[in-house]
Coordinates of C-alpha atoms in Angstrom, one line a residue:
X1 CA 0.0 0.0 0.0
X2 CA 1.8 3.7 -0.9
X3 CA 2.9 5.3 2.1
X4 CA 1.3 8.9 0.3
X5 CA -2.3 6.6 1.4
X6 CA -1.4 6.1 5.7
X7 CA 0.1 10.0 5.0
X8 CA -3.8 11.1 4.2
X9 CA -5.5 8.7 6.4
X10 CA -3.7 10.1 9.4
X11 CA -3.8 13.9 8.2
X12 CA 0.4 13.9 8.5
X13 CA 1.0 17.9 6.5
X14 CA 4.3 16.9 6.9
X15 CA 5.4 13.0 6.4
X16 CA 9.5 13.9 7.2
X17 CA 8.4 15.4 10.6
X18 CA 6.5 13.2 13.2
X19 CA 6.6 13.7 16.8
X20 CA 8.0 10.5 19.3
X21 CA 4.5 9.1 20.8
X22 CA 2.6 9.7 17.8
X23 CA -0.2 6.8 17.0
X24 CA -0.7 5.7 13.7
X25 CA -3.8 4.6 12.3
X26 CA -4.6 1.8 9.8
X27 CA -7.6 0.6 8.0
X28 CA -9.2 -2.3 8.9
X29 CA -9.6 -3.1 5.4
X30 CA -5.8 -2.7 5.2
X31 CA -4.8 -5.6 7.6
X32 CA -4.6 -9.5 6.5
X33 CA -7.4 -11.4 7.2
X34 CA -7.1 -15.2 7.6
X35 CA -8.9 -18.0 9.2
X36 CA -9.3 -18.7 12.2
X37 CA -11.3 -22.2 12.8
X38 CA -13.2 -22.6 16.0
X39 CA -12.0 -26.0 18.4
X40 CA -13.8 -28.4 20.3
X41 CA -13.0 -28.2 23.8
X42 CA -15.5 -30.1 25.4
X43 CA -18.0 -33.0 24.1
X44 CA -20.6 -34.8 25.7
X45 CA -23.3 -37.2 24.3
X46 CA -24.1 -37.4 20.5
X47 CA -22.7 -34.4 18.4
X48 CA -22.8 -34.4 14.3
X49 CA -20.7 -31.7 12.3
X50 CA -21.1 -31.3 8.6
X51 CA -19.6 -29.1 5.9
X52 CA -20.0 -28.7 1.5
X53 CA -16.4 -30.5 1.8
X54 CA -16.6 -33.6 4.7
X55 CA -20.2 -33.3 4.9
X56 CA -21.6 -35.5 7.8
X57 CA -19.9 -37.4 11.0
X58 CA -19.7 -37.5 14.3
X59 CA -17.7 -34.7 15.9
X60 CA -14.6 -35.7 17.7
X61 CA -12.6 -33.8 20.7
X62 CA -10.1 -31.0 19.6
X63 CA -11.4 -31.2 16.2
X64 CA -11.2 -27.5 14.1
X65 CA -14.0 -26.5 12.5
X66 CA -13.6 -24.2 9.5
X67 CA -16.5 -21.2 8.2
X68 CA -19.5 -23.4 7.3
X69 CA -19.6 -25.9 9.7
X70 CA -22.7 -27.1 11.1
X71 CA -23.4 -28.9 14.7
X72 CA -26.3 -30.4 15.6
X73 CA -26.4 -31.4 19.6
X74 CA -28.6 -34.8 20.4
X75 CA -31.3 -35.3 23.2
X76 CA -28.7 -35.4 25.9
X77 CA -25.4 -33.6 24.2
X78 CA -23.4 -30.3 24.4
X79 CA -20.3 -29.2 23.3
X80 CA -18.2 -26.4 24.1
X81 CA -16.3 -24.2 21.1
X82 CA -13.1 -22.0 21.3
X83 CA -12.3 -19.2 19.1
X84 CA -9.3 -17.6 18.4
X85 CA -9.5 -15.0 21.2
X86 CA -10.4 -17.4 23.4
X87 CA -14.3 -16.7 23.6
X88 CA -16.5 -19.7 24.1
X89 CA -19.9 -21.0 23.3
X90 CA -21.5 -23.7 25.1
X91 CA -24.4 -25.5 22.5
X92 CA -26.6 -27.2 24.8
X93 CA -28.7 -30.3 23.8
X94 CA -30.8 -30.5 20.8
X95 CA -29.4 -27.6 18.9
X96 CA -28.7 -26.8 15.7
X97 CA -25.7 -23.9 15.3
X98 CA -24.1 -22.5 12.1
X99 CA -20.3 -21.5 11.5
X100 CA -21.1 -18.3 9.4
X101 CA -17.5 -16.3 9.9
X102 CA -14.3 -17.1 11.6
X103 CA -11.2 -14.5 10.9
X104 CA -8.6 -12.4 12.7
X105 CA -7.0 -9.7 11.6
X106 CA -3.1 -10.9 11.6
X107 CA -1.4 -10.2 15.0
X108 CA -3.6 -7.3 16.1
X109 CA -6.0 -9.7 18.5
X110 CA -8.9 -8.2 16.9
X111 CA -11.3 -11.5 16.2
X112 CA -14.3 -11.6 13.9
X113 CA -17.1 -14.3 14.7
X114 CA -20.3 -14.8 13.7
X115 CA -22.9 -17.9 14.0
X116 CA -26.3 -18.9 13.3
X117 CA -28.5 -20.3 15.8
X118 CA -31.2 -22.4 13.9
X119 CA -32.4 -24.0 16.8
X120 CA -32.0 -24.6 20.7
X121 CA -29.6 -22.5 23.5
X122 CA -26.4 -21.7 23.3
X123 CA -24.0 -20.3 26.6
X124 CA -22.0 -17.6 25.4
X125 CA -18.7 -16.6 27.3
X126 CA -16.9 -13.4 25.5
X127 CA -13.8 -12.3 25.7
X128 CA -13.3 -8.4 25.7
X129 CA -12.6 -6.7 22.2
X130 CA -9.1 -6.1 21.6
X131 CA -10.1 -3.3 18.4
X132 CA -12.7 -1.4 16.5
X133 CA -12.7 -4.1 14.2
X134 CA -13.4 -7.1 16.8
X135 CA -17.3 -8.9 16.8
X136 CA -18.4 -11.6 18.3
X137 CA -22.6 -12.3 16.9
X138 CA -25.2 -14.6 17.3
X139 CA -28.3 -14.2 14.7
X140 CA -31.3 -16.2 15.8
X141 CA -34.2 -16.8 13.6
X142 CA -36.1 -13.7 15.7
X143 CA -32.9 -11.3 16.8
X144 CA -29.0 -10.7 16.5
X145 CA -27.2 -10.4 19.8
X146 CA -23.7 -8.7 19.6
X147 CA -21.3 -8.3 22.3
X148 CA -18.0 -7.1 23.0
X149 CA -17.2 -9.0 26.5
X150 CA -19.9 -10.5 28.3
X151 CA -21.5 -13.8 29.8
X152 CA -25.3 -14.2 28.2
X153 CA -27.1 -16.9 26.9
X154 CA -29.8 -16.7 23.6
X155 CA -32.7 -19.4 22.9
X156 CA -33.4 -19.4 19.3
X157 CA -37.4 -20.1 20.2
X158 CA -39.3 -22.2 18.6
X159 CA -43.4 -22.6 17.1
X160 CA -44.5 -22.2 21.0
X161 CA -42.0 -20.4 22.5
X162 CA -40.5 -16.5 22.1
X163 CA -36.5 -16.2 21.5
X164 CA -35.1 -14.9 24.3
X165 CA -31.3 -13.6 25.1
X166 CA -30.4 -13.4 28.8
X167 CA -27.3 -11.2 30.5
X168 CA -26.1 -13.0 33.0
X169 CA -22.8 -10.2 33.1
X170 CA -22.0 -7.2 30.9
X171 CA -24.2 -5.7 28.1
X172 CA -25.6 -7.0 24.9
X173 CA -27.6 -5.5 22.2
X174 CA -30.1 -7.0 20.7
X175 CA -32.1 -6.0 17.6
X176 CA -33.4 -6.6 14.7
X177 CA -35.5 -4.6 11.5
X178 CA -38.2 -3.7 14.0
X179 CA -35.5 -2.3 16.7
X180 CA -33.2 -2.7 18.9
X181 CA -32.5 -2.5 22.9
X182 CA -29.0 -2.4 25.3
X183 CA -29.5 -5.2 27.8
X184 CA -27.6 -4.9 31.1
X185 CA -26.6 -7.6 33.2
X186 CA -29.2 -9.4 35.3
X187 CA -31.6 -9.0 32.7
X188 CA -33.5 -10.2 29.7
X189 CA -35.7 -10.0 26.4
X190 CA -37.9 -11.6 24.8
X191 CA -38.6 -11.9 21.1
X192 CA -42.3 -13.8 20.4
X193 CA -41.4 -13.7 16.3
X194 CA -40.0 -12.8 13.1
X195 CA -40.6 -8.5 12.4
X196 CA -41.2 -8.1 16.2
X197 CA -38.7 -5.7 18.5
X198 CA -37.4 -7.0 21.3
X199 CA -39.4 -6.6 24.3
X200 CA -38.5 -4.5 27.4
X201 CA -35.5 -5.3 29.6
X202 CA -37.1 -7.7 32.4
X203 CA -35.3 -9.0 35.1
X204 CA -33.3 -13.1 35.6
X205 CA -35.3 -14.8 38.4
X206 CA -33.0 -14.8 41.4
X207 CA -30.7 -17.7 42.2
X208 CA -32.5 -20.5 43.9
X209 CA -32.2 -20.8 48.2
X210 CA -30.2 -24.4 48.0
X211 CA -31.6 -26.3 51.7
X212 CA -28.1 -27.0 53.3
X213 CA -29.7 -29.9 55.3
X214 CA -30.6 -31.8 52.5
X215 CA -27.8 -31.6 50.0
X216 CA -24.9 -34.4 49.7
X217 CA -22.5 -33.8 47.5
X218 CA -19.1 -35.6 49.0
X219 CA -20.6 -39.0 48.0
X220 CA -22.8 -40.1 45.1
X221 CA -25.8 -40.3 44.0
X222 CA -25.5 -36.2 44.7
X223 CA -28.5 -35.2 46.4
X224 CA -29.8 -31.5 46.1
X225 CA -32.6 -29.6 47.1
X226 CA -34.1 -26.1 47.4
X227 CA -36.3 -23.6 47.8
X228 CA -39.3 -23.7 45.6
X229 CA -40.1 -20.6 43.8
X230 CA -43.9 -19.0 42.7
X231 CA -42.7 -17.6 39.8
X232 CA -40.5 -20.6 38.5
X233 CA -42.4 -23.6 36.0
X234 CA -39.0 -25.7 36.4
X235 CA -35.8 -25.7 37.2
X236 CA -32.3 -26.1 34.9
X237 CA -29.9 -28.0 36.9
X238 CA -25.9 -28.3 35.3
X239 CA -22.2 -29.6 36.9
X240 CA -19.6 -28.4 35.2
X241 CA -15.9 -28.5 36.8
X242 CA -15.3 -25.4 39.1
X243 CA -12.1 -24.6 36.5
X244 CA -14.2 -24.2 33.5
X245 CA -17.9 -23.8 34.2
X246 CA -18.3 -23.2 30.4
X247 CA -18.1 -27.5 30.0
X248 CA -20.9 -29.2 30.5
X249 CA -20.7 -32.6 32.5
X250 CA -24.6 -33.1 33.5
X251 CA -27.5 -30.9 32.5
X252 CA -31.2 -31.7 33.1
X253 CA -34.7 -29.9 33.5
X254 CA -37.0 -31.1 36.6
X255 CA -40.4 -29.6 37.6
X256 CA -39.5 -30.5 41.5
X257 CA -37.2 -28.4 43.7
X258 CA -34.4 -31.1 43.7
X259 CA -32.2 -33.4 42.0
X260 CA -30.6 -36.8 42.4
X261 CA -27.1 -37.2 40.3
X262 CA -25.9 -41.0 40.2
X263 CA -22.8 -40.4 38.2
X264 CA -20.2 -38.1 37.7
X265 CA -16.4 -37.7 36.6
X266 CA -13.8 -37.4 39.9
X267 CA -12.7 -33.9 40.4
X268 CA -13.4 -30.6 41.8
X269 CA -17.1 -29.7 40.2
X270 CA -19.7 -27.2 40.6
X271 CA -23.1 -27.7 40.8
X272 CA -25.1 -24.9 39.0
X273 CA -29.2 -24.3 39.9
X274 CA -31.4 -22.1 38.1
X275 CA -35.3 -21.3 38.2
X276 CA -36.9 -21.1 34.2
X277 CA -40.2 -19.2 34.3
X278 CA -43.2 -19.3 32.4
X279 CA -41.4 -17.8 29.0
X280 CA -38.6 -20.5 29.3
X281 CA -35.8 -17.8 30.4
X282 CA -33.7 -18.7 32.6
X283 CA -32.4 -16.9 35.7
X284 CA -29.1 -16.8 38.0
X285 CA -27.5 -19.4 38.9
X286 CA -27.0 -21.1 42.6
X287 CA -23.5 -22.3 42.5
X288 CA -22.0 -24.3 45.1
X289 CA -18.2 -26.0 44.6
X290 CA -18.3 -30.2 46.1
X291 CA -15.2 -32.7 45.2
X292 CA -15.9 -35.9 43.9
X293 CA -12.8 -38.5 44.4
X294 CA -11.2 -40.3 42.4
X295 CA -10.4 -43.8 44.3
X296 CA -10.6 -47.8 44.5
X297 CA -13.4 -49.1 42.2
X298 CA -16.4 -50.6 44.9
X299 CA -15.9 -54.4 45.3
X300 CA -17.9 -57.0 43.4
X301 CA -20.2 -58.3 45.8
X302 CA -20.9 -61.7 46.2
X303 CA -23.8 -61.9 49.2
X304 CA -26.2 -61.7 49.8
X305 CA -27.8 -61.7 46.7
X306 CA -29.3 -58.8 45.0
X307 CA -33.1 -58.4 46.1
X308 CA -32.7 -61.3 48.8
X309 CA -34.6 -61.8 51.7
X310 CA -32.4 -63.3 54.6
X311 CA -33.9 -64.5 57.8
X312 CA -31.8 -62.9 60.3
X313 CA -31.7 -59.7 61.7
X314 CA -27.8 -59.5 61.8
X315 CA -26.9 -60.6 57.9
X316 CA -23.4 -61.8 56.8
X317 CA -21.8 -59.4 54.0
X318 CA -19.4 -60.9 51.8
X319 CA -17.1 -59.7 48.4
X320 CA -14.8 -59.5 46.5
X321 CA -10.9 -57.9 47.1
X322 CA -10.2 -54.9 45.2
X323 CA -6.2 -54.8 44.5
X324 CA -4.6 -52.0 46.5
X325 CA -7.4 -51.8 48.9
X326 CA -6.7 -51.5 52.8
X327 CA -10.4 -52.2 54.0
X328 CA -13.8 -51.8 52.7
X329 CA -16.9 -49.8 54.0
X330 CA -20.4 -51.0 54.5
X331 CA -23.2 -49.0 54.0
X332 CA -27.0 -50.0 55.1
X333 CA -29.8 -47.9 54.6
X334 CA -33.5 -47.8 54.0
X335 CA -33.6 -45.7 51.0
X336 CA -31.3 -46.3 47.9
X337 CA -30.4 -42.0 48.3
X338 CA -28.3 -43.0 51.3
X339 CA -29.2 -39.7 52.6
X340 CA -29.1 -40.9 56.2
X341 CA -27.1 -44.2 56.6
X342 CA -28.5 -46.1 59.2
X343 CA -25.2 -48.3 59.5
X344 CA -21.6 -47.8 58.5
X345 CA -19.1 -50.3 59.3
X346 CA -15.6 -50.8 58.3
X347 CA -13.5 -54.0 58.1
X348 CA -10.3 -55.2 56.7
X349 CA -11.6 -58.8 55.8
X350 CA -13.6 -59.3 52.6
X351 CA -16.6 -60.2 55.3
X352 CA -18.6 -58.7 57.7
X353 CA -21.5 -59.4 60.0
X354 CA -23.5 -56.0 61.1
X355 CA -22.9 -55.5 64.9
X356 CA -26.4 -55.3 66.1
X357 CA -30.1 -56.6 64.6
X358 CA -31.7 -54.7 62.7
X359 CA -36.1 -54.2 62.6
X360 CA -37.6 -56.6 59.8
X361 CA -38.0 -54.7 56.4
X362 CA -36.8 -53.5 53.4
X363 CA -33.3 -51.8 53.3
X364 CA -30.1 -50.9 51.1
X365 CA -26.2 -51.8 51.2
X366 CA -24.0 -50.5 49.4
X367 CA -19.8 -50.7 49.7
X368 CA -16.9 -48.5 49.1
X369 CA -13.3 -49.5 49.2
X370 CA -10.6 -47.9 50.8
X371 CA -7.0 -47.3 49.7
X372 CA -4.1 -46.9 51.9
X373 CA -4.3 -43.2 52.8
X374 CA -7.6 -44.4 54.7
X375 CA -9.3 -42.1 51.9
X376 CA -12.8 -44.6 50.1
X377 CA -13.2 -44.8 47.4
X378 CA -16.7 -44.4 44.9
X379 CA -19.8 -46.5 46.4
X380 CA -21.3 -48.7 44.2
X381 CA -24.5 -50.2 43.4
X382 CA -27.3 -49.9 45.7
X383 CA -28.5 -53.4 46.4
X384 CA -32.1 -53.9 47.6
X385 CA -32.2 -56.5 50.8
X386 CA -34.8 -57.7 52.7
X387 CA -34.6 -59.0 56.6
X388 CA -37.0 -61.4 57.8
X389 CA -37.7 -62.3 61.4
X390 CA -40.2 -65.3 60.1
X391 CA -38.4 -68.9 59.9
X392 CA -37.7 -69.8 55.7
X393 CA -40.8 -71.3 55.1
X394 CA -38.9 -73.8 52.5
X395 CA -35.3 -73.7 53.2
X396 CA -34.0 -76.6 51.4
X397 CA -36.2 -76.0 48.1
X398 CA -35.1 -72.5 48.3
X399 CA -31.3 -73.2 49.0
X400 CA -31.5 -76.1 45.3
X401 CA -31.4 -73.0 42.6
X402 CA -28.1 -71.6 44.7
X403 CA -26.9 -74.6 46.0
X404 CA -23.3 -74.6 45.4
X405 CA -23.0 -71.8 43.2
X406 CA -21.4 -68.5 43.6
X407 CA -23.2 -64.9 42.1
X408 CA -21.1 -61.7 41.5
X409 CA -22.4 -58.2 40.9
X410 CA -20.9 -55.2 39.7
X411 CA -22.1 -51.6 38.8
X412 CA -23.7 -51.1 35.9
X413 CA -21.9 -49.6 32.5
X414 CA -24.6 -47.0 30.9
X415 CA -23.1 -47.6 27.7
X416 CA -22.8 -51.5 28.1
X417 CA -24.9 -53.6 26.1
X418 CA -23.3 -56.6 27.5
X419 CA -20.4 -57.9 29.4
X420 CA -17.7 -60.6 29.6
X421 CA -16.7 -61.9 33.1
X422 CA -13.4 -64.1 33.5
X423 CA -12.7 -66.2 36.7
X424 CA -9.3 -67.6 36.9
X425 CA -7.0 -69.4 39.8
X426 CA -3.9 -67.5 38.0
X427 CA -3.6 -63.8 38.7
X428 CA -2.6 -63.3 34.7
X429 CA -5.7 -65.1 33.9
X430 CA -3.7 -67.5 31.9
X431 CA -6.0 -70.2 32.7
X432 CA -9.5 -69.7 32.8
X433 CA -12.1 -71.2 35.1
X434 CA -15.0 -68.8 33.3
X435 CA -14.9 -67.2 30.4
X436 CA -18.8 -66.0 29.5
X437 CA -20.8 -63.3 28.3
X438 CA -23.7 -61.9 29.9
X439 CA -26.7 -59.4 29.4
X440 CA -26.9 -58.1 32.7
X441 CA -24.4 -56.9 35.2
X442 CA -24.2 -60.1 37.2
X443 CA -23.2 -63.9 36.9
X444 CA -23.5 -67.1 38.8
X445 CA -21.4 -70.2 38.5
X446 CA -20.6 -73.3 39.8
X447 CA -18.3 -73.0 42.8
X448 CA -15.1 -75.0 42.8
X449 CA -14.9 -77.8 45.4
X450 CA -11.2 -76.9 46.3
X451 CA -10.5 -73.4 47.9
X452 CA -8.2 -70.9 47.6
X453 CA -8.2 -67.5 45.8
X454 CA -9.9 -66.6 42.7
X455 CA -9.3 -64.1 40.4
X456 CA -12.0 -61.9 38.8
X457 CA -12.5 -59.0 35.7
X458 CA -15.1 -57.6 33.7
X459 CA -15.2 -56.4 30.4
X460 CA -17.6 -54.2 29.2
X461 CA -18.8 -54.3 25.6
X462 CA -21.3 -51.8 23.8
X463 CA -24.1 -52.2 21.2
X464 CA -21.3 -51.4 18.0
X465 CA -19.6 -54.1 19.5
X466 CA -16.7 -52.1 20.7
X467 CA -15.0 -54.1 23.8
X468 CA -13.2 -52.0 26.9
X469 CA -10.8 -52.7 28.7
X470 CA -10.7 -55.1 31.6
X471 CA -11.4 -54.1 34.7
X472 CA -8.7 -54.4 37.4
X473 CA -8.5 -57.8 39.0
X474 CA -10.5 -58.5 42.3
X475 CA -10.0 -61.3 44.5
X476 CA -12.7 -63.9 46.2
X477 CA -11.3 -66.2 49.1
X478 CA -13.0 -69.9 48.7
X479 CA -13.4 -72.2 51.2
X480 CA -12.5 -76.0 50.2
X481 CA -15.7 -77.3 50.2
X482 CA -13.8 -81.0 49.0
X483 CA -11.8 -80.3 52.1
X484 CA -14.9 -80.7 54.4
X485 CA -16.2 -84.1 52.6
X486 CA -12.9 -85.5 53.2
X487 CA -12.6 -84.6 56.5
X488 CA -16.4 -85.9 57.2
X489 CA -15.5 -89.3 55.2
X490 CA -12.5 -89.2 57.5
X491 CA -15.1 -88.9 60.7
X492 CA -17.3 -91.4 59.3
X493 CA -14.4 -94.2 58.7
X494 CA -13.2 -93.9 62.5
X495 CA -16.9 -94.6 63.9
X496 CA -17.5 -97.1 61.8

């Protein structure tokens, strides 16, 4: 570009006489543009991407996706986008989003991005504008929302419902042919359709009061409750990892002022609760910061059975060894929340008879290992149990289906179709005592007449057929059941 051109854009009279401090000024239409393809940071559930040159396929962690792409979020999905200045966008589930300009302006920081939401919610986290030149702008079938450093969130509406763009912090206009409007933080507006101005600033419903007495969060299932509001038709409940709320690791809607959560990832997390009126916006959010651990996997448990009634008040537990574990916790309770234990006991054995009777009825158990820094580990399954004070009514037809034969358990894989369970003397599984597949997670087998130690893993397969690793090895202590009919043989020989 001719020097004579920046001489008359910056009004220099003289170009051989500039004074020290002076600030130059370029066109934006002077600096390089180049691309500048968004990344997948986060990904959660079903997520399809398609462009005029891949078109369609799943979408895949830390992929880039160039000007055109399009993402479509599933029933239960999200992923979260970074651009070049490190703004992000959270799509939530079943969305439909459009890559319609991604470009910076060479090394000036200055960032231009644009999308298209077609359908659904998107989280929107904005880094300030570096430049005159910098946009960051969502266009929703009603409205455009354009920022320049801000937290908001828009909903693209739908046939029932109005578009809406909430401020959670900063400003963002909003507007369209019809008008426009400046929306401050702690507010929002509404769009009801196409040609239609946005409506009045209104403000977010408050956070929700969270009920200290009847939240859990050190051990799952997380258990949550709070305050119900008048003005709130449900409630959007979300974890995301206290580092980066802008990743989604849970998200659900519930009409009832609480939650249960029966899985999450180990880590430090967040748990994020928001009212949604009767327009579908959202308010503020309730945060609060839990830890979730990452120890021993929960032993496989091998009694009693799962649903079984025992008739005693003062049961026998038994499982399986987890390797590296110092001791295992018991759990009883009569609810499968666990929100108030009603027993804990801990043991270094893989056995353990409860201290005291419990009343007849229906209860839970549950067990946790624990590792050598005396830390447990994640609980696992809760296993329905019922105590009986009557007599068994049948005790030797009910004791032929089990007779000699062992049953183990093991949580549930979500994504498992199916599951293949070895048994094996050797601790390298180098000879195999049981090598099945099964439907459900549990199997029962005949048990060996000689004792010792047995080795167990689990495998768990999904419906493409796609096989996991095995699980580390746990350990089950027999008894020689062939010992005991020698020794009574033995017994038998001498009277005689």
């Amino acid at each position: 570009m001719p020097w004579q051109q920046l001489q008359a854009h910056n009004r220099i009279s003289d170009p051989y006489r500039l004074a020290p401090g002076l600030t130059l000024r370029f066109p934006i239409a002077w600096l390089r543009v180049q691309p500048a393809p968004a990344r997948v940071v986060a990904l959660r559930g079903p997520v399809q991407v398609s462009d005029p040159v891949n078109g369609t396929r799943p979408l895949q962690a830390d992929m880039l996706l160039p000007i055109g792409s399009q993402l479509q979020t599933g029933d239960d999905a999200s992923v979260t986008l970074s651009f070049a200045d490190d703004s992000r966008l959270q799509l939530r589930e079943n969305s439909l989003l459009q890559l319609d300009q991604l470009s910076s302006y060479g090394a000036t920081g200055m960032v231009d991005t644009r999308m298209r939401l077609q359908r659904g919610r998107s989280s929107n986290q904005v880094t300030p504008a570096r430049g005159p030149a910098s946009r960051y702008i969502i266009t929703a079938p009603t409205a455009t929302s354009s920022v320049r450093g801000t937290l908001f969130r828009v909903n693209a509406g739908g046939e029932d419902s109005a578009a809406t763009t909430e401020v959670v912090e900063g400003r963002v206009q909003v507007g369209n042919r019809a008008g426009k409007r400046l929306i401050n933080a702690g507010h929002a507006t509404l769009i009801p359709a196409p040609g239609t101005a946005p409506a009045a600033a209104r403000p977010l419903l408050p956070p929700p009061q969270l009920m200290e007495a009847q939240l859990r969060l050190q051990s799952l299932p997380l258990l949550a409750a709070w305050q119900p509001m008048d003005a709130a038709r449900g409630y959007r409940v979300e974890v995301v990892p206290a580092a980066t709320p802008d990743i989604l690791l849970f998200a659900r809607e519930v009409s009832t002022p609480q939650i249960r959560i029966d899985n999450l990832p180990p880590g430090q997390l967040r748990l994020l609760v928001r009212a949604i009126d009767a327009d579908e916006v959202e308010g503020l959010d309730a945060a609060r910061d839990f830890s979730v651990p990452d120890g021993l996997p929960a032993p496989l448990t091998i009694a009693p059975l799962h649903g079984q009634t025992v008739h005693q008040l003062q049961p026998r537990f038994q499982w399986a060894k987890v390797a590296g574990a110092t001791g295992t916790v018991l759990q009883i309770a009569d609810n499968a929340d666990f929100r108030n234990p009603l027993l804990e006991q801990q043991t270094s054995t893989q056995h353990l008879r409860i201290g005291s009777p419990l009343p007849a009825g229906s209860y839970f158990w549950r067990l946790a290992s624990i590792d050598g820094d005396s830390a447990p580990g994640r609980y696992g399954q809760a296993l329905p149990l019922q105590l009986s004070d009557a007599p068994a009514t049948t005790p030797l037809d009910s004791a032929k289906d089990s007779k000699g034969r062992l049953t183990l358990r093991w949580p549930a894989d979500a994504a498992a179709e199916r599951y293949r369970v070895q048994v094996s003397r050797k601790a390298d599984f180098s000879r195999l005592l049981l090598d099945e597949h099964v439907d459900t997670p549990e199997v029962a087998f005949k048990q060996p007449w000689r004792g010792g130690t047995l080795h167990v893993r689990v495998q768990a397969i999904e419906e493409d057929g796609y096989a996991g690793a095995f699980s580390a090895p746990q350990q089950i202590q027999l008894r020689c059941r062939l010992c005991y009919g020698v020794g009574a043989g033995v017994l038998l020989l001498l009277a005689l």
